[in-house]
mmCIF file of C-alpha atoms in Angstrom:
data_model
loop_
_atom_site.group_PDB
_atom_site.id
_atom_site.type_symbol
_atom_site.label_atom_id
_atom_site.label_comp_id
_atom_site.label_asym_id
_atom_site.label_seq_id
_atom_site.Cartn_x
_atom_site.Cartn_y
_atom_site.Cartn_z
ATOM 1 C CA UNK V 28 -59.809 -10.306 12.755
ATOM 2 C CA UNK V 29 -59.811 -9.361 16.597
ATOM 3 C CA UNK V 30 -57.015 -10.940 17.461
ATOM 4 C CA UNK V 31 -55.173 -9.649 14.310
ATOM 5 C CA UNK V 32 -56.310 -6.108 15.460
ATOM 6 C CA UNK V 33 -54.537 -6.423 18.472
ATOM 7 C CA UNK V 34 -51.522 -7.661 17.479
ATOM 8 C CA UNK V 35 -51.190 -4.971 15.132
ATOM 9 C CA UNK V 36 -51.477 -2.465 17.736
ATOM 10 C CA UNK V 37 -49.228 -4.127 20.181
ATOM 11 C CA UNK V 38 -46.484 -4.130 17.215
ATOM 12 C CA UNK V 39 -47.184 -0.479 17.345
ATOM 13 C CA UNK V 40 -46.748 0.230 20.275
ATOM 14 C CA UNK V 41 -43.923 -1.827 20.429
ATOM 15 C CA UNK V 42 -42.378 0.423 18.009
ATOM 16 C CA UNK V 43 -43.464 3.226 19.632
ATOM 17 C CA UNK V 44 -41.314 2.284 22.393
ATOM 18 C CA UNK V 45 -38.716 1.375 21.080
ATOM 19 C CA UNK V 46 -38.586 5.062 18.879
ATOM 20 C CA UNK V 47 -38.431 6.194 22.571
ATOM 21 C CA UNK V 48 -35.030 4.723 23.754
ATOM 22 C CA UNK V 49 -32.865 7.168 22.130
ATOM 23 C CA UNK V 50 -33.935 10.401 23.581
ATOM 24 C CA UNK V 51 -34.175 8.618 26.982
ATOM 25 C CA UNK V 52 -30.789 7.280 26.591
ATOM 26 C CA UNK V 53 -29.785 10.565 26.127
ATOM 27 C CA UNK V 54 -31.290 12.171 28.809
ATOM 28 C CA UNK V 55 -30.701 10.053 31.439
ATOM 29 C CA UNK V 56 -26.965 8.826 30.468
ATOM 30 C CA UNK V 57 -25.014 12.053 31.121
ATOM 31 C CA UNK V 58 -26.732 11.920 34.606
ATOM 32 C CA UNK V 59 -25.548 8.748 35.405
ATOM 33 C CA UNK V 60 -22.040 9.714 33.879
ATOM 34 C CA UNK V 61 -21.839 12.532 36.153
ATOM 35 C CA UNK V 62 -23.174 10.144 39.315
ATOM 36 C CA UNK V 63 -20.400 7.242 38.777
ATOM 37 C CA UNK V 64 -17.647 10.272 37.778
ATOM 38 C CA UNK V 65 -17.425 10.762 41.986
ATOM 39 C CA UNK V 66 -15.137 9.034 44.313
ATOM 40 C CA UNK V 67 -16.554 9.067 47.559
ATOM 41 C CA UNK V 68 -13.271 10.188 49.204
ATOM 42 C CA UNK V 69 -12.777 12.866 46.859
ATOM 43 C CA UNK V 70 -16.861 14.126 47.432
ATOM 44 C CA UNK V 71 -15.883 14.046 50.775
ATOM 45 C CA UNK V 72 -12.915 16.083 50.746
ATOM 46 C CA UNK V 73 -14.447 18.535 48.771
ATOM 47 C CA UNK V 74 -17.122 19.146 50.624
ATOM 48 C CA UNK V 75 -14.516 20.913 53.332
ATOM 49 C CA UNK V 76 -13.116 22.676 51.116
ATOM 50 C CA UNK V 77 -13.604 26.557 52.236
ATOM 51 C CA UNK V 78 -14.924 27.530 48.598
ATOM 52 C CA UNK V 79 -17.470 24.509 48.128
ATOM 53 C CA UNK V 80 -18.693 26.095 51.639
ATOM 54 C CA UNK V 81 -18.698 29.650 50.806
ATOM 55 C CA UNK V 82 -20.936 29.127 47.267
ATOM 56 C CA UNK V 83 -23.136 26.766 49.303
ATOM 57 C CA UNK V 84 -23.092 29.129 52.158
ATOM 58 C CA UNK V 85 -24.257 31.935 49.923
ATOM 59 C CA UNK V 86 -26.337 30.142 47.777
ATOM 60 C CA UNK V 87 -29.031 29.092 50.407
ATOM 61 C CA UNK V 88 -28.656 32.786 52.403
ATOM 62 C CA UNK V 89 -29.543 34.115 48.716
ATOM 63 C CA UNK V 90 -32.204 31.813 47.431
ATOM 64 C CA UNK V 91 -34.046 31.844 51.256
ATOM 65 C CA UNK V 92 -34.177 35.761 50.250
ATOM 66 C CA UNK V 93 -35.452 35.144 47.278
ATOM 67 C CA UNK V 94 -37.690 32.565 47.860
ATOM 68 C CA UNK V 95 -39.139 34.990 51.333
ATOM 69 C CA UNK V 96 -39.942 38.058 48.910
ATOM 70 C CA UNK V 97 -41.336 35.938 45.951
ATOM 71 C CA UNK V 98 -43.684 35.083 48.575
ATOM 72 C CA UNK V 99 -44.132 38.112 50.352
ATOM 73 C CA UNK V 100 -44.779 39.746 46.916
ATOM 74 C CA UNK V 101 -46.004 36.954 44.571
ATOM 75 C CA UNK V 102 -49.067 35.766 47.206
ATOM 76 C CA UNK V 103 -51.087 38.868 46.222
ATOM 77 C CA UNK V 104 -50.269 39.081 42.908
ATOM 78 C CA UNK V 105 -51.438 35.813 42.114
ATOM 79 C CA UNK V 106 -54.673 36.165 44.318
ATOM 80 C CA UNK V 107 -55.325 39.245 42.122
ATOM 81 C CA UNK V 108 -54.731 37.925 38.879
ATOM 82 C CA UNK V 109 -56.819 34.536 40.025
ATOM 83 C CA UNK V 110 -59.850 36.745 41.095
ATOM 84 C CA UNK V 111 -59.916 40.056 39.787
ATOM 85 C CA UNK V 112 -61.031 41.055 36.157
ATOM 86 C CA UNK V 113 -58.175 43.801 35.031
ATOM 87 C CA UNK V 114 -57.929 45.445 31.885
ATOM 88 C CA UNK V 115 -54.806 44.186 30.094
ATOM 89 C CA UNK V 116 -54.472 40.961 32.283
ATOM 90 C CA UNK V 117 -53.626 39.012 28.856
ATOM 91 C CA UNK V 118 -50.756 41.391 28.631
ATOM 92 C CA UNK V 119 -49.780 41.343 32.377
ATOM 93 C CA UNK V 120 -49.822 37.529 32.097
ATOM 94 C CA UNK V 121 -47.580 37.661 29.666
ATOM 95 C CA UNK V 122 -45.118 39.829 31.374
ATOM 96 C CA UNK V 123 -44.921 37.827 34.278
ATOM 97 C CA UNK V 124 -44.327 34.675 32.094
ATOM 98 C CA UNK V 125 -41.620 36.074 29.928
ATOM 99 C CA UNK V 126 -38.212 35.551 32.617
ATOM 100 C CA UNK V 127 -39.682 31.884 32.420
ATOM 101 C CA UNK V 128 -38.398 31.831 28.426
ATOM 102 C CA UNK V 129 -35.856 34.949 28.298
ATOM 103 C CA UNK V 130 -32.356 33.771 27.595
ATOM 104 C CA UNK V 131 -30.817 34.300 31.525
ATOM 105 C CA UNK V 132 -28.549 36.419 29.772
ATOM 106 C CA UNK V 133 -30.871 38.933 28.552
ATOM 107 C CA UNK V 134 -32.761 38.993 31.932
ATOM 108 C CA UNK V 135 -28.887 39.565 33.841
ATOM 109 C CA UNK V 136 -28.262 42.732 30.852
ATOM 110 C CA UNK V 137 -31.753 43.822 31.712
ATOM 111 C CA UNK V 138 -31.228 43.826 35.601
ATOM 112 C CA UNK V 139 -27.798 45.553 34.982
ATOM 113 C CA UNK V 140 -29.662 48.827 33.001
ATOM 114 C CA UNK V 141 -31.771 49.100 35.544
ATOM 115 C CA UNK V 142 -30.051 48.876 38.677
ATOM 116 C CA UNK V 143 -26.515 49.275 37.213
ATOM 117 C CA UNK V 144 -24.519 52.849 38.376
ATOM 118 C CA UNK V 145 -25.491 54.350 34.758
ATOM 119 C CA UNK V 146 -28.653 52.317 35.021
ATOM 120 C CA UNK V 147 -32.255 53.502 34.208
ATOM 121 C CA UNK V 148 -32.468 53.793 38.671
ATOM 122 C CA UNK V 149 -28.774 54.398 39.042
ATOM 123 C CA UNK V 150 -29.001 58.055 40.108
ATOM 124 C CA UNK V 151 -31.712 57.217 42.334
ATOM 125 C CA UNK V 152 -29.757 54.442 43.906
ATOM 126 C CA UNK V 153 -26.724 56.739 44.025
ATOM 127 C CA UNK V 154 -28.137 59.083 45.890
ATOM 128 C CA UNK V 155 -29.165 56.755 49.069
ATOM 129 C CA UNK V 156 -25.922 55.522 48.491
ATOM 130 C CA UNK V 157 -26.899 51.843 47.609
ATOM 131 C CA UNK V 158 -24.634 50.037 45.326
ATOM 132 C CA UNK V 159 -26.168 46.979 43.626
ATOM 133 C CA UNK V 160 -24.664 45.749 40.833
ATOM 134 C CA UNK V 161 -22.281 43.130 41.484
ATOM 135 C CA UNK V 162 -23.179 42.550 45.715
ATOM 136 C CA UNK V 163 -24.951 40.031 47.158
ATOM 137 C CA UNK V 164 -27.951 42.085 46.396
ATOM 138 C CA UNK V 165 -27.765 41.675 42.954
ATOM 139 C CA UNK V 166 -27.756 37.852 43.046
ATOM 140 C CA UNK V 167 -30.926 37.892 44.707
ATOM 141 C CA UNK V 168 -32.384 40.446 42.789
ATOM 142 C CA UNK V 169 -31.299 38.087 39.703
ATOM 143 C CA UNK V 170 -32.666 34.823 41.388
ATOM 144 C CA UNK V 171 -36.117 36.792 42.214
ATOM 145 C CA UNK V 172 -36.179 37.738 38.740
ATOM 146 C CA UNK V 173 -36.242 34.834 37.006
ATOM 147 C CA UNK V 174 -37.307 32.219 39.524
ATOM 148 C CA UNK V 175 -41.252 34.376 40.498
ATOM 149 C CA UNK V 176 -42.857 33.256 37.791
ATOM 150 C CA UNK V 177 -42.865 29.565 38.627
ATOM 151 C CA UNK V 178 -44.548 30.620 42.156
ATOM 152 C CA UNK V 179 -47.095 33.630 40.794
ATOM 153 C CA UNK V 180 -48.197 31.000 38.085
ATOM 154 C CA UNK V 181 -48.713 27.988 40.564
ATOM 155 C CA UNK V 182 -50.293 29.907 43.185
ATOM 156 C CA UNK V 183 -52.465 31.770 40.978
ATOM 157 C CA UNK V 184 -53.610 28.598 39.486
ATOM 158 C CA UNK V 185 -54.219 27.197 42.819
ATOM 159 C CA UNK V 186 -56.403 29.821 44.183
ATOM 160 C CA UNK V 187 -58.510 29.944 40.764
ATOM 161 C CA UNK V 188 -59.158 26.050 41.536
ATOM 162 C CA UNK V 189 -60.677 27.262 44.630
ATOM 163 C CA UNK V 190 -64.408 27.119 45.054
ATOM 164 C CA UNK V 191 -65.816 30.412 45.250
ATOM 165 C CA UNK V 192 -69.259 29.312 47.328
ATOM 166 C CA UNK V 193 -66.897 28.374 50.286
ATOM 167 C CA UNK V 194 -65.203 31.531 50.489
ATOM 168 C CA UNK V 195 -68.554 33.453 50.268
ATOM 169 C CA UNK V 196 -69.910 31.375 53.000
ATOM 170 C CA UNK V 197 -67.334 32.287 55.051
ATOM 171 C CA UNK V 198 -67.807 35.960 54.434
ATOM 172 C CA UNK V 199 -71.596 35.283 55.638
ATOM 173 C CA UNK V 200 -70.244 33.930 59.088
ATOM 174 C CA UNK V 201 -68.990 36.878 59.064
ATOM 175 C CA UNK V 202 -64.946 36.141 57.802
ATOM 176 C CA UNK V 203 -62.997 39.705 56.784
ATOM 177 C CA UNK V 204 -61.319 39.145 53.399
ATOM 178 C CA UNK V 205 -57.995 38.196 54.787
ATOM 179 C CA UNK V 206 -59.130 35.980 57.240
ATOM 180 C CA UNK V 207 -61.232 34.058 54.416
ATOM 181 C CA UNK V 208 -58.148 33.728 52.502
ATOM 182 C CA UNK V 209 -55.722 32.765 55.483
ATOM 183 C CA UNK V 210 -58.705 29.808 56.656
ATOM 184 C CA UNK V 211 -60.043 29.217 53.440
ATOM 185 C CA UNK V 212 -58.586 29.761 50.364
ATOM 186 C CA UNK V 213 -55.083 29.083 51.064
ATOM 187 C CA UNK V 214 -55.253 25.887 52.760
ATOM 188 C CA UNK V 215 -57.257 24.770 49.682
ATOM 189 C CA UNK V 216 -54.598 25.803 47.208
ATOM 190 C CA UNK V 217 -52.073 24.711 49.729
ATOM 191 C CA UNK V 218 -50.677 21.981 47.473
ATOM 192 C CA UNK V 219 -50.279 24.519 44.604
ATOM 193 C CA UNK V 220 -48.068 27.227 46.743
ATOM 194 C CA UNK V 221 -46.382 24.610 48.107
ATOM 195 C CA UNK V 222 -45.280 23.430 44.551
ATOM 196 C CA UNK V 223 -44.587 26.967 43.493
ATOM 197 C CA UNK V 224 -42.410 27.544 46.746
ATOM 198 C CA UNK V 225 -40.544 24.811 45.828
ATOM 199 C CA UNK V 226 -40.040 24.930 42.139
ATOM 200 C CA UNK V 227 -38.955 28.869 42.992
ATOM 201 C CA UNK V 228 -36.692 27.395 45.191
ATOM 202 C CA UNK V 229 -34.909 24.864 42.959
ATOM 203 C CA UNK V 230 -34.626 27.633 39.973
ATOM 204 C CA UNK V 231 -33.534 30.174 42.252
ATOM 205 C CA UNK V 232 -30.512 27.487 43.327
ATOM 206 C CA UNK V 233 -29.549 26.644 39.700
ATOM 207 C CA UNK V 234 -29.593 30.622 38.378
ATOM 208 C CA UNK V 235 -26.319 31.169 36.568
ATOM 209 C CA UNK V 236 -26.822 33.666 33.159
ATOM 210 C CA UNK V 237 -28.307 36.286 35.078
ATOM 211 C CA UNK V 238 -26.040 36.200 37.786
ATOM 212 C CA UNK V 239 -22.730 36.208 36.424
ATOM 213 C CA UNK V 240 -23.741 39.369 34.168
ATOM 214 C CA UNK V 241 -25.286 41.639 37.205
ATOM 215 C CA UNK V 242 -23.523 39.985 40.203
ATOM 216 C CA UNK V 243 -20.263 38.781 38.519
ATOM 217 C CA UNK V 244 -18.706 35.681 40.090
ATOM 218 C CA UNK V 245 -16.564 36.902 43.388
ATOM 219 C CA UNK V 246 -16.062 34.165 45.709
ATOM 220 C CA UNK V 247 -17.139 34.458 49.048
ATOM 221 C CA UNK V 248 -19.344 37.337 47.963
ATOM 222 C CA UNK V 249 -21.457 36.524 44.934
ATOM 223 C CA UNK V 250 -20.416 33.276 43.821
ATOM 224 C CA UNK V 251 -22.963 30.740 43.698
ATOM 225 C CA UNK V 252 -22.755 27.126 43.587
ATOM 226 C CA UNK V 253 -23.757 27.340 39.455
ATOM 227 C CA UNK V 254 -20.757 29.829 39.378
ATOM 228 C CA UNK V 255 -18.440 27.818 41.696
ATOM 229 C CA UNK V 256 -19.131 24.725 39.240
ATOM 230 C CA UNK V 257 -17.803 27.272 36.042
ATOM 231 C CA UNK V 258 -14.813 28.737 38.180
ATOM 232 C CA UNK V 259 -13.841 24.827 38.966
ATOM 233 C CA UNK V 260 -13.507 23.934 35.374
ATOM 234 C CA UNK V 261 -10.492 26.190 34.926
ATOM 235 C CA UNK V 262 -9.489 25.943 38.387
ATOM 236 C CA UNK V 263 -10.450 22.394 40.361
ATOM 237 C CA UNK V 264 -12.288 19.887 38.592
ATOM 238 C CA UNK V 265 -13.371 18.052 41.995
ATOM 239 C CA UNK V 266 -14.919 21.062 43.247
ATOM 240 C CA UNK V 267 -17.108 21.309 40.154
ATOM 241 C CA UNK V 268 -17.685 18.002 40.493
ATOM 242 C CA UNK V 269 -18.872 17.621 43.935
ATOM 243 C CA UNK V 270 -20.902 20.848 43.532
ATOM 244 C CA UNK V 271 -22.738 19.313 40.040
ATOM 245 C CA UNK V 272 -23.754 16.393 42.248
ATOM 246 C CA UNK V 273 -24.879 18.602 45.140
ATOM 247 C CA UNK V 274 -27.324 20.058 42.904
ATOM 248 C CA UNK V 275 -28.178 17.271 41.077
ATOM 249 C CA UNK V 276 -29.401 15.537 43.906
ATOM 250 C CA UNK V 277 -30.875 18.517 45.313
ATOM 251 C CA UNK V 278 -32.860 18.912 42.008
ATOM 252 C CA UNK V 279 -34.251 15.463 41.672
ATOM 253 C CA UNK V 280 -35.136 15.990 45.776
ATOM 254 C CA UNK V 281 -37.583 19.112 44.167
ATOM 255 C CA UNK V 282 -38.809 16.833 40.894
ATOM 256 C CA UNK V 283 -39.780 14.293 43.747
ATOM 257 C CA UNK V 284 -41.356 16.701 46.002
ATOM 258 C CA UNK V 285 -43.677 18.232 43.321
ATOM 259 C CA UNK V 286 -44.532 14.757 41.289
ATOM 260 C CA UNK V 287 -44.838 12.849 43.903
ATOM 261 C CA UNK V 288 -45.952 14.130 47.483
ATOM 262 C CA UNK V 289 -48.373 16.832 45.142
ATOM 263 C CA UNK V 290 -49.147 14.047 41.901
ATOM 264 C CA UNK V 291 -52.304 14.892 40.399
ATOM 265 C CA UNK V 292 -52.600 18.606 42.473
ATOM 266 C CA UNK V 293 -50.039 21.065 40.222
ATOM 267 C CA UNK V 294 -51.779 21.150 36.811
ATOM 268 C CA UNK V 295 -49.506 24.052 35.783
ATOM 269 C CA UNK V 296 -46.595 21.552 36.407
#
């Protein structure tokens, strides 16, 4: 009866994989399409090519930006929102999550209302003279926008994992706040900003929706690889090839970086 038992289940499970092959088939096929579609020579060529530098050029000025103020702004957020009890925090939460779901599209129409010329701030903006909409400004502004999230979430998620009896002992010895964070609590949720960082990074790299509505797609000024690849469709089909690879390699780089180097460390991943 044992042995029947297991046979049964390891007919199961053999099923169970086998159910499986389809969807990985078609998940991992198109990637290797796109891999054996380059010629070296051509990929090579291309890569000289004064528009493949510009969008790649402009792509890591803008997501470096990006990535600096997510950062610069994010790191407190998610300490508060790990640590502090604020009314509404279900709500806030929720705001902060949303550009991680919204159709790009929607977020680049929303970022164009606000900080368009007739936008909800454009008569603010016009009168310190800043023009937004469709600059280099506006594709960071449109990366920050929908690539925070992944960081705020991570890090916040990191410094909740943090034991609070270590950061109280250092405020004994006699720590400020912010040097118990900067010796304590960040190294310990280290693994988790790191993660965040990089995950902000990669979506930050691959933003298209957003962009092409509140940037528009200008080479040389606000054309980003993602928008290089759709202007090389109608235009240069090695140049949207050799960009496609550029980030696909770049984006399995990330998935390797954040499954592998921090397995077993990102929960929220």
């Amino acid at each position: 009866m044992l042995m029947l038992t297991r046979k049964n289940r390891r007919f199961r499970w053999r099923g169970v994989g086998v159910g499986s092959i389809p969807i990985i088939i078609f998940l991992v096929l198109p990637l290797f399409a796109l891999i054996l579609r380059i010629n070296p020579s051509e990929f090579i060529a291309a890569l000289y090519d004064p528009g493949v530098y510009r969008a790649v050029r402009l792509s890591l000025l803008t997501t470096t930006v990006a990535l600096a103020l997510t950062i610069i702004a994010g790191t407190p957020t998610a300490y508060v929102l790990s640590r502090k009890k604020i009314p509404g925090r279900a709500i806030i939460d929720t705001f902060l999550d949303l550009p991680i779901v919204l159709p790009p599209s929607v977020a680049g129409v929303a970022l164009l209302v606000t900080f368009g010329r007739r936008g909800l701030l454009g008569p603010v903006l016009n009168g310190l003279h800043l023009d937004i909409a469709f600059t280099w400004i506006a594709v960071v502004l449109a990366q920050l926008f929908v690539s925070a999230p992944y960081y705020i979430k991570s890090a916040s998620a990191g410094f909740s994992a943090v034991d609070r009896e270590l950061e109280h002992a250092a405020a004994i010895d006699g720590a400020t706040p912010f040097k118990t964070f900067l010796t304590v609590t960040l190294p310990l949720s280290f693994p988790a900003v790191i993660g965040g960082a990089v995950m902000t990074w990669a979506r930050a790299l691959g933003e298209f929706g957003a962009t092409i509505i509140f940037a528009g797609n200008f080479p040389g000024k606000t054309q980003t690889m993602p928008l290089a690849i759709y202007m090389g469709f109608e235009i240069d089909i090695k140049i949207a090839l050799t960009l496609a690879f550029i980030l696909l390699v770049v984006s399995f780089l990330v998935l390797l970086i954040v499954k592998g180097f921090l397995h077993n460390k990102l929960s929220v991943f």
